[in-house]
Amino acid sequence: MKKLLPLVAGSVISMTMAGAAVADKWDMPMAYSATNFHSAVGAEFAQCVTTGTGGDVEIVTHPSGSLFKGGEIKRAIQTGQAPIGERLLSGHQNENALFGYDSIPFLATSFDDSAKLWKAAKPTIEKLLDSQNLVLLYAVPWPPQGLYFKKEVNAVADMKGIKFRSYNSATARLAELTGMLPVQIEAAEISQAFATGVAESMISSGSTGYDRKVWESLTHFYEVDAWLPRNYVMVNKGVWDGTSDASKNVIRGCATLAEYAGNYRAKEYTGFTLNGLRAGGMKVGPASDKLVSELKEIGKTMTTEWLAKAGAEGQAIVDAFKAMK
Ligand code: PCA
């Protein structure tokens, strides 16, 4: 039966015939560069599913925003233009504040705390995605977020007027509260933005700075450990419902392995990429006490604002996390 059905490259149709699953190719858009560890984990996940299902579900990854740009990926999957994909979860916090649970400044600043916070938030996020026609498969954190500049910065006053690259509403708000000028740019495009002066600063991990070779334009990285945002992999619910139980089991198994591998790599990559920034000529080190304490004050404002927007469900996530500590 399988052999008789034409398989169109790029097809996102998941069919069942007389209850039997039919071989299917799933294109998987991803926003970050192929060399980034999230993309590497995604490629291994795709291979695991393809091998594990004996080719009944073949996943093909498309990193660097080559199939859909970061900001378009979730909608593409919700509407069935792509069956599966990966996106920065907090990229949707302008839609619903709950998606920004992982970008609350100084709430969870280590990998261990980030894992606890994810455990506290996961049921809520899963339910929210489900209401949007999406099934959550796995999620992996980025390394801790620090500040990049092209000059020495020792206090918030030094940040005034700087053009700041943001990646979600929390980072844009941080820019406003520090007197900087936010401009939202996907990671895939930041090298160019820094080279042309469209942006002069950002908050991100050592990983993204390393992947995008930002030492070509920037000079300083301050380890602030403000938060650890997450990427997640989602599937269109209709596609998922049309997948055989056998394939679903394989996909869930591969997702569990991917989440484990992703966490491991994120930790490994933290030190490796900070050394990479140093090797590129950047000054890498902790932020001054003054800068940290000023940022913590701003963090308090942002936490209050987030809780006001995220309501009782947001408060419940924070409470559940604090109870685990
Ligand atoms: N890299 C992503 C999100 C967080 C991170 O470390 C980015 O800068 O777009």
Coordinates of C-alpha atoms and ligand atoms in Angstrom, one line a residue:
M1 CA 0.0 0.0 0.0
K2 CA 2.8 2.4 1.0
K3 CA 4.6 2.0 -2.3
L4 CA 1.5 2.8 -4.4
L5 CA 1.1 6.3 -2.8
P6 CA 3.0 9.1 -4.4
L7 CA 5.1 11.0 -1.8
V8 CA 5.5 14.6 -2.8
A9 CA 8.6 16.2 -1.4
G10 CA 7.6 18.8 1.2
S11 CA 4.2 17.1 1.7
V12 CA 2.8 17.8 5.2
I13 CA -0.2 15.5 4.8
S14 CA -0.5 12.8 7.3
M15 CA -2.9 10.1 6.1
T16 CA -4.2 7.0 7.5
M17 CA -5.8 4.3 5.4
A18 CA -7.9 1.5 6.9
G19 CA -6.2 2.5 10.2
A20 CA -2.7 1.8 8.9
A21 CA -0.1 4.5 8.9
V22 CA 1.4 5.6 5.6
A23 CA 5.0 6.7 5.1
D24 CA 5.2 10.4 5.5
K25 CA 7.9 13.1 5.1
W26 CA 7.8 15.8 7.8
D27 CA 9.7 19.0 7.0
M28 CA 10.9 20.6 10.3
P29 CA 11.7 24.3 10.2
M30 CA 14.2 25.6 12.8
A31 CA 15.2 29.2 13.4
Y32 CA 18.8 28.8 14.4
S33 CA 22.0 28.1 12.5
A34 CA 22.9 24.5 11.6
T35 CA 26.0 24.6 13.9
N36 CA 24.0 25.6 17.0
F37 CA 23.5 22.8 19.5
H38 CA 19.7 23.1 19.3
S39 CA 19.8 22.4 15.6
A40 CA 22.3 19.6 16.1
V41 CA 19.9 18.0 18.7
G42 CA 17.0 18.5 16.3
A43 CA 18.9 16.8 13.5
E44 CA 19.6 13.8 15.8
F45 CA 16.0 13.7 16.9
A46 CA 14.9 13.7 13.2
Q47 CA 17.3 10.8 12.5
C48 CA 16.1 8.9 15.6
V49 CA 12.4 9.2 14.4
T50 CA 13.3 8.3 10.8
T51 CA 15.2 5.2 11.8
G52 CA 12.9 4.2 14.7
T53 CA 9.8 4.3 12.6
G54 CA 11.5 2.4 9.7
G55 CA 10.9 5.4 7.5
D56 CA 7.2 5.6 8.2
V57 CA 7.8 9.1 9.5
E58 CA 10.8 10.7 7.9
I59 CA 11.8 14.1 9.5
V60 CA 13.9 16.5 7.6
T61 CA 15.3 19.6 9.4
H62 CA 15.7 23.0 7.8
P63 CA 17.8 25.2 10.2
S64 CA 18.7 28.9 9.9
G65 CA 15.1 29.9 9.2
S66 CA 15.5 28.6 5.7
L67 CA 12.0 27.2 5.4
F68 CA 10.2 29.6 7.7
K69 CA 11.8 32.5 9.6
G70 CA 11.7 32.2 13.4
G71 CA 8.8 34.5 13.8
E72 CA 6.7 32.5 11.3
I73 CA 7.3 29.0 12.5
K74 CA 4.6 28.6 15.1
R75 CA 1.9 29.9 12.8
A76 CA 3.1 27.7 9.9
I77 CA 2.7 24.6 12.2
Q78 CA -0.7 25.8 13.6
T79 CA -2.0 26.1 10.1
G80 CA -0.5 22.9 8.8
Q81 CA 1.9 24.6 6.4
A82 CA 4.6 22.5 8.2
P83 CA 3.9 19.5 10.4
I84 CA 6.6 20.0 13.0
G85 CA 9.1 22.7 14.0
E86 CA 11.2 24.4 16.6
R87 CA 10.8 27.9 18.1
L88 CA 11.9 30.0 21.0
L89 CA 9.0 29.6 23.5
S90 CA 9.2 33.2 24.9
G91 CA 9.0 34.5 21.3
H92 CA 5.2 34.1 21.8
Q93 CA 4.9 36.1 25.0
N94 CA 3.3 39.0 23.2
E95 CA 0.5 36.6 22.4
N96 CA 0.1 35.3 25.9
A97 CA 2.4 36.3 28.8
L98 CA 2.6 32.7 30.1
F99 CA 4.9 31.9 27.2
G100 CA 7.4 34.3 28.8
Y101 CA 7.6 32.3 32.1
D102 CA 11.3 31.6 31.3
S103 CA 12.3 35.2 30.7
I104 CA 11.5 36.6 34.1
P105 CA 14.8 38.3 35.2
F106 CA 16.7 36.5 38.0
L107 CA 14.0 34.0 38.8
A108 CA 15.8 30.9 37.6
T109 CA 19.5 31.6 36.8
S110 CA 21.1 28.1 36.7
F111 CA 20.5 25.0 34.7
D112 CA 19.1 23.2 37.8
D113 CA 16.6 26.0 38.6
S114 CA 15.7 26.3 34.9
A115 CA 14.8 22.6 34.9
K116 CA 12.6 23.1 38.0
L117 CA 10.9 26.1 36.6
W118 CA 10.2 24.1 33.4
K119 CA 8.7 21.3 35.5
A120 CA 6.5 23.9 37.2
A121 CA 5.4 25.5 33.9
K122 CA 5.2 22.6 31.6
P123 CA 1.5 21.5 32.3
T124 CA 0.3 25.0 31.7
I125 CA 2.4 25.5 28.6
E126 CA 1.3 22.1 27.2
K127 CA -2.4 23.0 27.8
L128 CA -1.9 26.4 26.2
L129 CA -0.3 24.9 23.1
D130 CA -3.0 22.3 22.9
S131 CA -5.6 25.0 22.7
Q132 CA -3.7 26.4 19.8
N133 CA -3.7 23.2 17.8
L134 CA -0.2 22.2 18.8
V135 CA 1.4 19.2 20.6
L136 CA 4.5 19.8 22.7
L137 CA 7.3 17.2 22.1
Y138 CA 10.4 18.5 23.9
A139 CA 12.1 21.7 25.2
V140 CA 15.7 22.5 25.7
P141 CA 17.2 25.6 27.5
W142 CA 19.7 28.1 26.1
P143 CA 22.7 28.8 28.3
P144 CA 22.4 31.7 30.8
Q145 CA 21.8 35.1 29.3
G146 CA 24.4 37.9 29.4
L147 CA 24.9 41.3 27.9
Y148 CA 26.9 42.1 24.8
F149 CA 28.3 45.6 24.0
K150 CA 30.9 47.3 21.9
K151 CA 32.3 49.3 24.8
E152 CA 32.9 48.8 28.5
V153 CA 29.7 49.1 30.5
N154 CA 29.7 49.2 34.3
A155 CA 26.3 50.7 35.1
V156 CA 22.9 51.1 33.6
A157 CA 23.7 54.8 32.9
D158 CA 26.4 53.6 30.4
M159 CA 23.7 51.8 28.4
K160 CA 21.7 54.9 27.6
G161 CA 20.9 55.4 23.9
I162 CA 22.5 52.2 22.7
K163 CA 20.7 50.3 19.8
F164 CA 19.7 47.0 21.4
R165 CA 18.8 43.8 19.5
S166 CA 15.8 42.1 21.2
Y167 CA 14.3 38.6 20.7
N168 CA 11.1 38.8 22.7
S169 CA 9.0 41.3 24.6
A170 CA 11.0 40.8 27.8
T171 CA 14.3 41.8 26.1
A172 CA 12.6 44.8 24.5
R173 CA 11.2 45.9 27.9
L174 CA 14.7 45.4 29.4
A175 CA 16.0 47.8 26.8
E176 CA 13.3 50.4 27.5
L177 CA 13.9 50.2 31.3
T178 CA 17.7 50.7 30.8
G179 CA 17.3 53.6 28.3
M180 CA 18.3 51.6 25.3
L181 CA 16.5 51.5 21.9
P182 CA 15.2 48.0 21.1
V183 CA 15.0 46.5 17.7
Q184 CA 13.7 42.9 17.2
I185 CA 16.0 40.8 15.1
E186 CA 16.2 37.0 14.6
A187 CA 19.5 35.4 15.6
A188 CA 20.0 34.3 12.0
E189 CA 20.3 38.0 11.0
I190 CA 22.3 39.5 13.9
S191 CA 25.8 39.3 12.4
Q192 CA 24.7 41.6 9.6
A193 CA 22.8 43.8 12.1
F194 CA 25.9 44.3 14.2
A195 CA 28.1 44.8 11.2
T196 CA 25.9 47.5 9.7
G197 CA 25.3 49.2 13.1
V198 CA 21.5 48.5 13.1
A199 CA 22.2 47.0 16.5
E200 CA 25.1 47.5 18.9
S201 CA 24.2 45.4 21.9
M202 CA 22.0 42.4 22.9
I203 CA 21.2 40.0 25.7
S204 CA 21.8 36.4 24.8
S205 CA 23.9 33.3 25.6
G206 CA 27.5 32.9 24.8
S207 CA 26.2 30.2 22.4
T208 CA 24.5 32.7 20.1
G209 CA 27.3 35.1 20.2
Y210 CA 29.7 32.3 19.3
D211 CA 27.5 30.9 16.5
R212 CA 27.1 34.3 14.9
K213 CA 30.8 35.3 15.4
V214 CA 29.8 38.6 17.1
W215 CA 33.5 39.4 17.9
E216 CA 33.7 40.7 14.4
S217 CA 31.6 43.7 15.7
L218 CA 31.3 43.6 19.5
T219 CA 33.9 43.7 22.2
H220 CA 32.4 42.9 25.7
F221 CA 30.3 40.0 27.1
Y222 CA 29.1 40.4 30.7
E223 CA 27.9 37.2 32.4
V224 CA 24.7 38.4 34.0
D225 CA 22.9 35.0 34.2
A226 CA 19.6 36.8 33.9
W227 CA 17.5 33.8 32.8
L228 CA 17.6 30.7 30.6
P229 CA 15.0 30.8 27.8
R230 CA 13.9 27.6 26.1
N231 CA 13.4 26.4 22.6
Y232 CA 10.6 23.8 22.1
V233 CA 9.5 21.4 19.4
M234 CA 5.9 21.3 18.4
V235 CA 3.7 19.2 16.1
N236 CA 0.5 20.1 14.4
K237 CA -2.3 18.4 16.3
G238 CA -4.1 17.1 13.2
V239 CA -0.9 15.6 12.0
W240 CA -0.2 14.1 15.4
D241 CA -3.7 12.6 15.6
G242 CA -3.3 11.0 12.2
T243 CA 0.0 9.3 13.2
S244 CA -0.1 5.7 14.2
D245 CA 0.4 4.7 17.9
A246 CA 3.6 2.9 17.0
S247 CA 5.1 6.0 15.4
K248 CA 3.9 8.2 18.2
N249 CA 5.7 6.0 20.7
V250 CA 8.9 6.2 18.7
I251 CA 8.5 10.0 18.4
R252 CA 7.9 10.4 22.2
G253 CA 10.9 8.2 22.9
C254 CA 13.2 10.2 20.6
A255 CA 11.8 13.4 22.1
T256 CA 12.8 12.3 25.6
L257 CA 16.3 11.4 24.4
A258 CA 16.6 14.8 22.6
E259 CA 15.6 16.7 25.7
Y260 CA 18.2 14.9 27.7
A261 CA 20.9 15.4 25.1
G262 CA 19.9 19.0 24.6
N263 CA 20.3 19.8 28.3
Y264 CA 23.6 18.0 28.4
R265 CA 24.9 19.9 25.4
A266 CA 23.6 23.3 26.7
K267 CA 25.7 22.9 29.8
E268 CA 28.8 21.7 27.9
Y269 CA 28.4 24.5 25.3
T270 CA 28.3 27.2 28.0
G271 CA 32.0 27.2 28.9
F272 CA 33.1 26.2 25.4
T273 CA 31.4 29.2 23.7
L274 CA 32.5 31.7 26.4
N275 CA 36.1 30.5 25.6
G276 CA 35.3 30.9 21.9
L277 CA 34.3 34.5 22.4
R278 CA 37.5 35.1 24.3
A279 CA 39.5 33.4 21.5
G280 CA 37.7 35.8 19.1
G281 CA 39.2 38.7 21.0
M282 CA 36.2 39.6 23.3
K283 CA 36.5 40.6 27.0
V284 CA 34.4 38.0 28.8
G285 CA 33.6 38.2 32.6
P286 CA 31.1 38.9 35.3
A287 CA 29.2 42.2 35.3
S288 CA 30.2 44.8 38.0
D289 CA 28.3 44.6 41.3
K290 CA 26.8 48.0 40.5
L291 CA 25.4 46.9 37.1
V292 CA 24.1 43.6 38.6
S293 CA 22.3 45.4 41.5
E294 CA 20.8 48.0 39.1
L295 CA 19.6 45.2 36.7
K296 CA 18.1 43.3 39.7
E297 CA 16.0 46.4 40.5
I298 CA 14.8 46.5 36.8
G299 CA 14.1 42.8 37.2
K300 CA 11.8 43.4 40.1
T301 CA 9.7 45.8 37.9
M302 CA 9.6 43.3 35.1
T303 CA 8.5 40.5 37.4
T304 CA 5.7 42.6 38.8
E305 CA 4.6 43.5 35.2
W306 CA 4.8 39.9 34.1
L307 CA 2.7 38.7 37.1
A308 CA 0.1 41.3 36.3
K309 CA -0.2 40.1 32.7
A310 CA 0.1 36.3 33.4
G311 CA -2.5 36.4 36.2
A312 CA -3.3 33.5 38.5
E313 CA -1.8 30.9 36.2
G314 CA 1.5 32.8 36.1
Q315 CA 1.5 33.2 39.9
A316 CA 0.9 29.4 40.2
I317 CA 4.0 28.6 38.1
V318 CA 6.2 30.9 40.2
D319 CA 4.7 29.4 43.5
A320 CA 5.2 25.8 42.3
F321 CA 8.8 26.6 41.3
K322 CA 9.6 28.2 44.7
A323 CA 8.1 25.2 46.4
M324 CA 10.6 23.0 44.7
K325 CA 13.6 25.0 45.8
Ligands
PCA1 N1 19.9 32.7 21.9 C1 18.7 33.1 21.2 C2 17.6 33.2 22.3 C3 18.4 33.0 23.5 C4 19.8 32.7 23.2 O1 20.7 32.5 24.0 C5 18.8 34.4 20.5 O2 19.6 35.2 20.8 O3 17.9 34.6 19.6

